[in-house]
Amino acid sequence: AQTVTQSQPEMSVQEAETVTLSCTYDTSESDYYLFWYKQPPSRQMILVIRQEAYKQQNATENRFSVNFQKAAKSFSLKISDSQLGDAAMYFCAYRTRQGGSEKLVFGKGTKLTVNP
Amino acid sequence: DAGVIQSPRHEVTEMGQEVTLRCKPISGHDYLFWYRQTMMRGLELLIYFNNNVPIDDSGMPEDRFSAKMPNASFSTLKIQPSEPRDSAVYFCASSLGVRSPLHFGNGTRLTVT
């Protein structure tokens, strides 16, 4: 079974600084998708960024970028120029393409605090 | 696009009562998921449907939980009888195919006293 591990339960960053959240996953498949979701105190689940395993280029979305290392099964999220509104729980997630198992598997999350 | 719509937003009930949570997925999406979130266990998949057919219900805790998707625009998650340990936030999510991300509703916070 696929598993997703976020080894940092909590992280903090100064406003305007850069922070990197770690994520590793375990799978025997070669084709899959990886996501980062943000959950602010409002509890809404918001998609931050996605990466397709067959693409070597790292995904970027404005201040958010990933470092995807397929061989190492690592998928870290970098937030540049951190803003107070970035404070939230961040979840790394994995989704396979294989029929019968297309569910999204989540890590336990990292709570990010942004200090002014 | 109205997004995934869940109701109610909050539900408080007494132990032993029946609880029904409702979800309307995004129109055209062919996958629907029910997740439960607690502090102790994080986000757990309960069940998911593809084209209204349940594919994987291995996450449903026990026979007290049941889920249905009678048509492409509606799904329910029922707990009967409810217990205090069922207290959690329940999310519904939908997606178009396997390649697209899941779009989540705002969740239902269930409190069983």
PDB file of C-alpha atoms in Angstrom, chain A residues 33 35 37 39 42-47 50 52 54-55 91 95-108, chain B residues 9-10 31 33 35 37 40-43 45 48 55-56 89 91 95 97-104 106-109:
ATOM      1  CA  TYR A  33       0.399  12.167  -9.152  1.00  0.00           C
ATOM      2  CA  PHE A  35      -0.194  17.146  -4.583  1.00  0.00           C
ATOM      3  CA  TYR A  37      -2.959  20.911  -0.147  1.00  0.00           C
ATOM      4  CA  GLN A  39      -5.823  23.809   5.128  1.00  0.00           C
ATOM      5  CA  SER A  42     -11.346  27.782   8.127  1.00  0.00           C
ATOM      6  CA  ARG A  43     -10.771  24.009   7.442  1.00  0.00           C
ATOM      7  CA  GLN A  44     -11.196  24.443   3.720  1.00  0.00           C
ATOM      8  CA  MET A  45      -8.866  22.143   1.710  1.00  0.00           C
ATOM      9  CA  ILE A  46      -7.125  24.212  -0.961  1.00  0.00           C
ATOM     10  CA  LEU A  47      -4.955  22.783  -3.730  1.00  0.00           C
ATOM     11  CA  ARG A  50       0.427  19.308  -8.336  1.00  0.00           C
ATOM     12  CA  GLU A  52       2.825  14.383 -12.485  1.00  0.00           C
ATOM     13  CA  TYR A  54       6.292  11.331 -15.622  1.00  0.00           C
ATOM     14  CA  LYS A  55       7.266  14.997 -15.821  1.00  0.00           C
ATOM     15  CA  PHE A  91      -0.765  18.107   3.468  1.00  0.00           C
ATOM     16  CA  ARG A  95      -2.692   9.473  -6.149  1.00  0.00           C
ATOM     17  CA  THR A  96      -2.188   6.482  -8.409  1.00  0.00           C
ATOM     18  CA  ARG A  97      -3.596   5.970 -11.865  1.00  0.00           C
ATOM     19  CA  GLN A  98      -4.220   2.277 -11.351  1.00  0.00           C
ATOM     20  CA  GLY A  99      -7.823   1.193 -11.549  1.00  0.00           C
ATOM     21  CA  GLY A 100      -9.388   0.208  -8.280  1.00  0.00           C
ATOM     22  CA  SER A 101      -6.965   2.307  -6.313  1.00  0.00           C
ATOM     23  CA  GLU A 102      -7.431   5.868  -7.531  1.00  0.00           C
ATOM     24  CA  LYS A 103      -7.831   7.285  -4.061  1.00  0.00           C
ATOM     25  CA  LEU A 104      -5.785  10.158  -2.670  1.00  0.00           C
ATOM     26  CA  VAL A 105      -3.507   9.149   0.221  1.00  0.00           C
ATOM     27  CA  PHE A 106      -2.521  11.935   2.608  1.00  0.00           C
ATOM     28  CA  GLY A 107       0.383  12.492   4.942  1.00  0.00           C
ATOM     29  CA  LYS A 108      -0.265  13.563   8.533  1.00  0.00           C
TER      30      LYS A 108
ATOM     31  CA  ARG B   9     -21.952  22.486   7.925  1.00  0.00           C
ATOM     32  CA  HIS B  10     -22.320  21.524  11.567  1.00  0.00           C
ATOM     33  CA  TYR B  31     -15.157  10.395  -8.863  1.00  0.00           C
ATOM     34  CA  PHE B  33     -14.718  10.566  -2.129  1.00  0.00           C
ATOM     35  CA  TYR B  35     -12.907  11.455   4.024  1.00  0.00           C
ATOM     36  CA  GLN B  37     -10.481  14.097   9.626  1.00  0.00           C
ATOM     37  CA  MET B  40      -5.455  11.637  16.133  1.00  0.00           C
ATOM     38  CA  ARG B  41      -5.815   9.922  12.755  1.00  0.00           C
ATOM     39  CA  GLY B  42      -5.539  12.752  10.246  1.00  0.00           C
ATOM     40  CA  LEU B  43      -7.370  12.450   6.927  1.00  0.00           C
ATOM     41  CA  LEU B  45     -10.507   7.799   3.240  1.00  0.00           C
ATOM     42  CA  TYR B  48     -14.955   6.390  -2.954  1.00  0.00           C
ATOM     43  CA  ILE B  55     -14.942   1.103  -5.672  1.00  0.00           C
ATOM     44  CA  ASP B  56     -13.216   0.922  -2.305  1.00  0.00           C
ATOM     45  CA  VAL B  89     -14.939  16.618  10.320  1.00  0.00           C
ATOM     46  CA  PHE B  91     -15.196  15.891   3.878  1.00  0.00           C
ATOM     47  CA  SER B  95     -12.581  14.853  -9.316  1.00  0.00           C
ATOM     48  CA  GLY B  97     -10.837  11.431 -13.944  1.00  0.00           C
ATOM     49  CA  VAL B  98      -7.668  10.251 -12.286  1.00  0.00           C
ATOM     50  CA  ARG B  99      -5.354  12.997 -13.542  1.00  0.00           C
ATOM     51  CA  SER B 100      -7.161  15.912 -11.941  1.00  0.00           C
ATOM     52  CA  PRO B 101      -6.863  16.915  -8.296  1.00  0.00           C
ATOM     53  CA  LEU B 102      -9.646  16.408  -5.781  1.00  0.00           C
ATOM     54  CA  HIS B 103     -11.904  19.356  -5.103  1.00  0.00           C
ATOM     55  CA  PHE B 104     -13.129  19.393  -1.528  1.00  0.00           C
ATOM     56  CA  ASN B 106     -16.178  22.741   3.203  1.00  0.00           C
ATOM     57  CA  GLY B 107     -16.756  19.704   5.383  1.00  0.00           C
ATOM     58  CA  THR B 108     -19.324  18.801   8.012  1.00  0.00           C
ATOM     59  CA  ARG B 109     -18.240  19.032  11.624  1.00  0.00           C
TER      60      ARG B 109
END
